[in-house]
Coordinates of C-alpha atoms and ligand atoms in Angstrom, one line a residue:
M14 CA -24.0 -6.2 12.9
S15 CA -24.2 -9.4 15.2
G16 CA -20.9 -11.4 16.7
N17 CA -21.5 -15.0 15.4
P18 CA -18.6 -16.7 18.3
Q19 CA -19.0 -19.9 15.8
A20 CA -17.1 -17.9 13.2
A21 CA -13.7 -17.7 15.1
S22 CA -12.4 -20.9 13.3
L23 CA -13.5 -19.9 9.9
T24 CA -11.1 -19.5 7.1
T25 CA -11.1 -16.4 4.8
R26 CA -9.7 -15.8 1.8
L27 CA -9.2 -13.2 -1.4
V28 CA -12.0 -13.8 -3.6
G29 CA -11.3 -10.8 -6.1
L30 CA -8.7 -7.8 -7.3
G31 CA -8.3 -4.9 -8.0
S32 CA -6.1 -1.8 -9.3
Y33 CA -6.7 1.1 -10.6
A34 CA -4.0 3.9 -12.2
P35 CA -4.7 7.3 -13.0
E36 CA -3.9 8.0 -17.5
R37 CA -1.5 10.6 -17.1
I38 CA 1.8 8.7 -17.2
V39 CA 4.9 11.2 -15.4
T40 CA 8.7 10.1 -16.4
N41 CA 11.3 11.1 -14.6
D42 CA 12.4 13.8 -17.8
D43 CA 8.4 15.2 -17.0
L44 CA 10.3 15.7 -13.7
C45 CA 13.3 18.0 -14.8
E46 CA 11.3 19.8 -15.8
I47 CA 10.3 20.8 -12.3
V48 CA 12.9 20.5 -10.4
D49 CA 16.7 20.4 -10.8
T50 CA 16.9 16.5 -11.0
S51 CA 17.9 13.4 -13.9
D52 CA 16.7 10.2 -14.3
Q53 CA 19.4 8.6 -14.1
W54 CA 19.6 10.0 -10.3
I55 CA 16.1 8.4 -9.4
M56 CA 16.7 5.3 -11.7
T57 CA 19.7 4.6 -9.3
R58 CA 19.1 5.7 -6.3
T59 CA 15.2 4.0 -6.4
G60 CA 14.6 2.2 -9.4
I61 CA 12.2 4.4 -10.6
R62 CA 11.3 5.2 -13.6
E63 CA 7.5 7.0 -13.8
R64 CA 4.7 7.1 -12.0
R65 CA 1.0 7.9 -12.4
F66 CA -0.2 11.5 -11.7
A67 CA -4.6 11.8 -11.2
K68 CA -6.8 14.0 -12.8
D69 CA -7.6 17.4 -10.8
S70 CA -10.9 16.1 -10.9
E71 CA -10.1 13.1 -9.5
F72 CA -10.3 12.0 -6.4
T73 CA -9.1 9.5 -3.8
S74 CA -12.6 8.1 -3.4
D75 CA -13.1 7.8 -7.7
M76 CA -9.7 5.7 -8.1
A77 CA -10.5 3.5 -5.1
A78 CA -13.9 2.6 -6.7
E79 CA -12.4 1.7 -9.9
A80 CA -10.1 -0.4 -8.5
S81 CA -13.1 -1.8 -6.7
R82 CA -15.2 -2.4 -9.5
R83 CA -12.8 -4.3 -11.1
A84 CA -12.2 -6.5 -7.7
M85 CA -15.8 -7.1 -7.3
K86 CA -16.2 -8.3 -11.4
T87 CA -13.1 -10.9 -10.7
A88 CA -14.7 -12.1 -7.8
G89 CA -18.3 -12.1 -9.6
I90 CA -20.5 -10.5 -6.7
G91 CA -22.5 -7.4 -6.7
P92 CA -22.4 -4.1 -4.7
E93 CA -25.5 -5.4 -2.3
E94 CA -23.2 -8.8 -1.9
I95 CA -20.2 -6.6 0.0
D96 CA -20.9 -6.4 4.8
L97 CA -18.5 -4.3 5.3
L98 CA -16.1 -1.6 3.9
V99 CA -12.5 -0.5 4.2
V100 CA -10.1 2.5 3.2
A101 CA -6.6 3.0 3.8
T102 CA -5.4 5.8 3.1
I103 CA -2.2 9.1 3.8
T104 CA -5.1 11.0 1.0
P105 CA -8.7 11.7 2.0
D106 CA -11.3 13.5 0.1
M107 CA -10.8 15.5 2.9
A108 CA -10.2 14.8 6.7
F109 CA -14.1 14.0 6.8
P110 CA -16.4 12.7 6.3
S111 CA -13.9 9.1 5.6
T112 CA -13.1 7.7 2.1
A113 CA -14.4 5.1 2.9
C114 CA -18.3 7.0 3.5
L115 CA -17.5 8.9 0.2
T116 CA -17.0 5.4 -1.2
Q117 CA -19.2 3.4 -0.5
A118 CA -21.3 5.9 -2.2
K119 CA -19.8 6.1 -5.0
L120 CA -20.0 2.6 -5.2
G121 CA -24.1 2.3 -4.5
L122 CA -23.0 -0.4 -1.8
G123 CA -25.8 -0.8 0.9
K124 CA -25.7 1.3 4.2
V125 CA -22.6 -1.5 5.4
C126 CA -19.9 -0.4 8.4
S127 CA -17.7 1.6 6.6
F128 CA -13.9 3.5 8.0
D129 CA -10.8 4.6 7.2
V130 CA -7.7 3.1 8.9
E131 CA -4.3 5.0 8.6
A132 CA -1.2 4.0 9.0
A133 CA 1.2 5.0 5.7
C134 CA 2.4 2.6 3.7
S135 CA 1.2 0.2 6.3
G136 CA -2.1 0.7 5.8
F137 CA -3.8 -1.8 3.2
L138 CA -2.2 -4.3 5.5
Y139 CA -3.5 -3.3 8.9
A140 CA -6.7 -3.2 6.8
L141 CA -6.8 -5.9 5.3
D142 CA -5.8 -7.2 9.4
V143 CA -8.7 -6.2 11.0
A144 CA -11.2 -6.4 8.0
D145 CA -10.0 -10.2 8.1
A146 CA -11.1 -10.2 12.0
L147 CA -14.4 -8.8 11.2
V148 CA -15.9 -11.2 8.7
R149 CA -14.3 -14.5 10.8
A150 CA -15.7 -12.8 13.6
R151 CA -19.3 -11.6 12.8
D152 CA -22.4 -12.2 10.0
Y153 CA -20.2 -10.1 7.7
R154 CA -20.3 -11.5 3.7
Y155 CA -17.5 -10.1 1.2
A156 CA -15.2 -7.1 2.7
L157 CA -14.7 -5.2 0.5
V158 CA -10.1 -3.8 1.5
I159 CA -8.7 -1.0 -0.6
G160 CA -5.8 0.9 -0.7
S161 CA -5.9 3.9 -2.1
E162 CA -4.1 7.8 -2.1
K163 CA -3.1 10.5 -4.4
L164 CA 0.2 11.3 -3.1
S165 CA 0.9 13.8 -6.1
T166 CA -1.3 16.4 -4.3
I167 CA 1.3 16.4 -0.5
M168 CA 3.6 16.4 -3.2
D169 CA 6.7 19.1 -2.5
W170 CA 8.0 20.7 -5.6
E171 CA 10.6 22.2 -4.0
D172 CA 12.2 19.4 -2.3
R173 CA 13.8 17.6 -5.0
S174 CA 14.4 14.2 -2.3
T175 CA 11.2 13.8 -2.1
C176 CA 9.2 14.9 -4.8
V177 CA 11.1 12.0 -7.2
L178 CA 9.3 9.3 -4.9
F179 CA 5.3 9.0 -5.4
G180 CA 2.6 8.2 -7.1
D181 CA -1.3 8.6 -7.6
G182 CA -3.0 5.3 -7.8
A183 CA -5.2 2.3 -6.1
G184 CA -5.7 -1.4 -5.4
A185 CA -8.8 -3.5 -4.0
V186 CA -9.5 -7.0 -2.8
I187 CA -12.3 -8.8 -1.9
V188 CA -12.2 -10.8 1.0
G189 CA -14.5 -14.0 2.3
K190 CA -15.5 -17.2 4.1
G191 CA -14.5 -20.0 2.7
S192 CA -12.5 -22.6 1.7
G193 CA -11.5 -22.8 -2.0
A194 CA -10.4 -21.3 -5.7
G195 CA -8.2 -18.3 -3.8
G196 CA -5.9 -16.7 -2.0
E197 CA -6.4 -18.0 2.6
L198 CA -5.3 -15.4 4.5
M199 CA -3.2 -17.0 7.2
G200 CA -1.9 -14.1 9.3
F201 CA -0.7 -10.6 10.0
F202 CA 2.0 -9.0 12.7
S203 CA 1.8 -5.4 12.5
E204 CA 3.7 -3.2 14.6
A205 CA 4.1 0.8 16.0
D206 CA 6.2 3.0 17.1
G207 CA 5.7 6.4 17.4
S208 CA 8.4 8.3 19.5
N209 CA 9.5 9.8 16.4
P210 CA 7.1 11.0 14.2
S211 CA 9.4 14.1 12.2
L212 CA 10.9 11.4 10.4
L213 CA 8.1 11.3 7.9
C214 CA 4.6 12.9 8.4
Q215 CA 2.6 15.9 7.2
P216 CA 2.9 18.3 10.0
G217 CA 0.0 20.4 8.6
G218 CA -3.7 20.9 8.4
G219 CA -4.5 18.3 11.7
S220 CA -5.4 20.6 15.0
A221 CA -1.1 20.4 15.7
Q222 CA -0.9 23.1 13.4
P223 CA -4.4 23.7 11.8
A224 CA -4.0 25.3 8.3
S225 CA -2.7 29.7 8.3
E226 CA -0.4 32.1 6.1
D227 CA 2.4 30.9 8.3
S228 CA 1.2 26.4 7.9
L229 CA 1.3 27.5 3.8
Q230 CA 3.9 29.8 4.5
K231 CA 7.0 26.8 6.1
R232 CA 4.8 24.4 4.0
Q233 CA 3.4 22.5 6.8
H234 CA 0.6 20.6 4.8
F235 CA 3.5 18.3 2.0
L236 CA 5.2 15.3 3.3
K237 CA 8.5 16.1 4.5
M238 CA 10.8 13.1 5.0
N239 CA 14.0 11.7 7.1
G240 CA 14.7 9.1 3.7
R241 CA 18.1 8.0 4.7
E242 CA 17.0 7.6 8.3
I243 CA 14.5 5.7 7.0
F244 CA 16.1 3.7 4.5
K245 CA 17.7 2.0 7.6
V246 CA 14.6 1.1 9.7
A247 CA 12.5 0.2 6.0
V248 CA 15.0 -2.5 6.0
R249 CA 14.9 -3.5 9.6
L250 CA 11.6 -3.1 10.1
M251 CA 10.8 -4.9 6.9
E252 CA 12.9 -8.0 8.2
R253 CA 11.1 -8.4 11.4
A254 CA 7.5 -8.4 10.0
A255 CA 8.6 -11.3 7.6
R256 CA 10.4 -12.9 9.9
K257 CA 8.3 -13.0 13.1
L258 CA 5.3 -14.0 10.9
L259 CA 6.8 -17.0 8.9
E260 CA 8.6 -18.6 13.0
K261 CA 4.5 -17.8 14.0
H262 CA 3.3 -20.1 11.7
G263 CA 6.1 -22.7 11.0
L264 CA 7.4 -21.0 8.0
T265 CA 11.4 -19.9 6.5
P266 CA 11.9 -17.6 4.3
A267 CA 12.1 -20.3 1.6
D268 CA 8.7 -21.5 2.5
I269 CA 7.3 -18.2 0.7
A270 CA 6.6 -18.4 -3.7
C271 CA 6.6 -14.9 -3.3
V272 CA 7.6 -11.3 -2.0
I273 CA 5.1 -8.6 -2.2
P274 CA 6.8 -5.9 -1.0
H275 CA 6.0 -2.3 -0.2
Q276 CA 7.2 -0.4 -3.3
A277 CA 9.2 2.3 -2.0
N278 CA 12.3 1.4 -3.3
A279 CA 14.4 -1.2 -5.7
R280 CA 17.8 -0.8 -3.1
I281 CA 15.3 -1.1 0.0
V282 CA 13.9 -4.5 -1.1
E283 CA 17.1 -5.3 -2.4
S284 CA 18.6 -5.2 0.6
L285 CA 15.7 -6.5 2.1
A286 CA 16.1 -10.0 0.1
Q287 CA 19.7 -10.9 1.3
R288 CA 18.7 -9.9 4.9
L289 CA 15.5 -13.6 3.8
E290 CA 18.4 -15.1 2.0
L291 CA 16.2 -15.4 -1.0
P292 CA 16.3 -14.1 -4.7
I293 CA 15.3 -11.2 -6.0
D294 CA 13.3 -12.6 -8.9
R295 CA 11.0 -14.3 -6.2
F296 CA 9.8 -10.4 -4.6
F297 CA 7.3 -9.2 -6.9
C298 CA 8.2 -5.1 -8.2
N299 CA 6.7 -2.9 -9.9
L300 CA 7.7 1.2 -8.4
D301 CA 9.2 1.2 -12.2
R302 CA 6.4 2.2 -13.2
Y303 CA 4.3 4.1 -10.0
G304 CA 6.4 5.4 -8.0
N305 CA 6.0 4.4 -4.5
T306 CA 1.7 4.4 -3.9
S307 CA 1.7 3.9 -0.6
A308 CA -1.1 3.0 0.9
A309 CA -2.2 1.0 -2.9
S310 CA 1.3 0.2 -3.3
I311 CA 0.2 -3.9 -2.4
P312 CA -2.4 -4.5 -4.0
I313 CA -2.1 -3.0 -6.8
A314 CA 1.1 -5.5 -6.6
L315 CA -0.6 -8.6 -6.1
K316 CA -3.2 -8.2 -8.2
E317 CA -0.7 -8.4 -11.1
A318 CA 1.6 -10.3 -9.4
Y319 CA -1.2 -12.6 -9.6
E320 CA -1.3 -12.2 -13.2
E321 CA 1.6 -12.0 -14.8
W322 CA 3.1 -15.1 -12.7
D323 CA 0.4 -17.5 -12.0
F324 CA 1.2 -18.8 -8.7
N325 CA 0.2 -22.1 -7.7
N326 CA -1.6 -24.0 -5.8
G327 CA -0.1 -24.0 -2.1
D328 CA 2.2 -21.3 -2.9
H329 CA 3.2 -18.9 0.4
I330 CA 2.4 -15.1 -0.7
L331 CA 4.2 -12.9 2.3
M332 CA 3.3 -9.6 1.6
V333 CA 5.9 -7.0 4.0
S334 CA 5.6 -3.4 4.5
F335 CA 6.6 -0.4 6.5
G336 CA 5.3 3.3 6.2
A337 CA 5.4 7.0 8.3
G338 CA 3.9 6.4 12.3
L339 CA 6.2 4.4 12.0
T340 CA 4.2 1.0 11.3
W341 CA 5.5 -1.6 9.7
S342 CA 2.8 -5.1 9.0
S343 CA 3.3 -8.4 7.1
G344 CA 0.7 -10.7 6.1
L345 CA 0.3 -14.5 4.5
I346 CA -1.2 -15.4 1.9
R347 CA -1.5 -19.4 0.9
W348 CA -3.2 -20.4 -2.5
T349 CA -5.4 -22.6 -3.7
K350 CA -6.2 -22.8 -7.4
Ligands
COA22 N1 18.5 14.3 -7.9 C1 19.4 15.2 -7.9 N2 20.0 14.4 -7.1 C2 19.2 14.7 -5.7 C3 17.8 14.5 -5.7 C4 17.1 14.2 -6.9 N3 16.1 14.3 -7.4 N4 17.4 13.7 -4.3 C5 18.3 14.8 -3.5 N5 19.5 14.6 -4.7 C6 21.2 14.7 -4.1 C7 21.2 15.2 -2.3 O1 20.7 16.7 -2.3 C8 22.5 14.5 -1.6 O2 23.7 15.5 -2.9 P1 24.9 16.7 -2.1 O3 25.5 14.9 -1.8 O4 25.4 17.8 -3.0 O5 24.0 16.9 -0.5 C9 22.6 13.8 -2.4 O6 21.3 13.0 -3.8 C10 22.7 12.3 -1.9 O7 21.7 12.8 -1.2 P2 20.8 11.4 -0.3 O8 19.4 11.7 0.7 O9 21.8 11.2 1.0 O10 20.4 9.9 -1.4 P3 20.5 8.6 -1.0 O11 20.9 7.9 -1.5 O12 19.4 9.2 0.8 O13 18.8 8.6 -1.5 C11 16.5 8.9 -1.3 C12 17.7 9.4 -1.1 C13 15.1 9.5 -0.9 C14 15.9 8.0 -2.7 C15 17.0 7.1 -0.1 O14 16.9 8.1 1.1 C16 15.5 6.4 -0.5 O15 14.5 6.0 -0.5 N6 14.5 6.4 1.7 C17 14.1 5.9 1.4 C18 12.6 6.5 1.5 C19 11.7 5.9 1.2 O16 10.9 4.7 1.1 N7 10.5 6.9 2.1 C20 9.0 5.9 1.7 C21 8.8 5.5 3.4 S1 6.8 4.8 2.9

C-alpha cells in the first residue's frame, strides 16, 4: 500500500450497489410453529412480516460474495479493479480468518488488503467510513464494502422476544474516487459506548466464555437482548447521529430527501421521524420483508431505495444506525445523476 497525501481532498462516491437475500422466506405464521407468538403481535410491535433464512450450506461469506458480484456488475468493474475489501458482520463464518479474507478468495480478487469490522448493526456505516478514508488516503482504485449476516445461526428459539426479529442477507457497495454519476460520500459521524455491553450481546464463544458444556447449557452462544432498554436508547442515539452529521454539513433534517435507517423496528423508525420532525414517507423501509439483518440492513435498503425511489440530482440521503456495543453512526450522500 502506498500513501498519497494529495488524495485526502479527493471526492469519493458510490459507483455500484448490490444485495442478496436468501431464497427461503420465513413468515410470522411459520414462526408460530416454533415459538408461542402470533403474526399480529410481531406486526404490531415490530412491523416485520417475514424474513429470509440462508441454507445450512450458505455462509455469511457466500452471501457477501453474491451481493458483491451484483454490485460490481452495476459498477461495470471487475474483481481485478478492487484494491480494498471491508466486511461488516457479527456472524462471521468462523472466529478467524476474517470473513473478508474468505470472501476475497470466493470473489477471486487480487491479494488486496481485506479485513472485518465489527460494530454490530452500525457495522456497515463504520466499515464504509473506514473504507472511504482509506480510498482518500491511498492509491486504491475501488473499495468493496459489504454488510453480511447469517443471524439465523445465533437465534435462541426458546426466546420469543428476540428470535422473531432477525433475518439473513447481504448488501455491498463499491467506493471509487472522483466526481460523476453516483452517490458522493460527504461524511460520517460515529460514536460508541461500551459501558453496558449486556444490553445486546452474544456472550459465549469468545475468550471470556469459551465454548463448554456449561456455556452451551446456559445458551450463552445465542443473541441476548434487553429489548425495552434498547428501544429507548436507539431512538435517542439515532437522532443524535443524524443531527450531529447534518449540523457539520450546514444542513437540517428538512434538507434530506431520503433517510435510510437501520431496519430494526418500524416503531423505532416512526419515533425517529417524529424527533427529526420529518414525514415518515421520507424514510425508506423494507424491514417488513427482511426483519433486522444487522450490518446488512443499510446496504440492502440503500440498494432498494435507489431502485425504487429514483433519486434526483442533488438529493441528500442520510443513513443512520445503532447497534450492540453500543454503537451508533450516520453517513451522508449527495446524489449526482
Ligand atoms: N410474541 C408474543 N408475545 C411476546 C413476544 C412474541 N414474539 N415477545 C414478547 N412477548 C410478550 C412478553 O412476554 C410480554 O408479555 P407480558 O406482558 O405478559 O410479560 C409482552 O409481550 C410485552 O413484552 P415487551 O418486551 O414489553 O414488548 P415490547 O413492546 O417492548 O416489544 C420488542 C418487544 C423486542 C419488539 C421491542 O422492545 C423492541 O423492538 N426493542 C428494540 C429491539 C431492537 O431493535 N433490537 C435490535 C437492535 S440493533
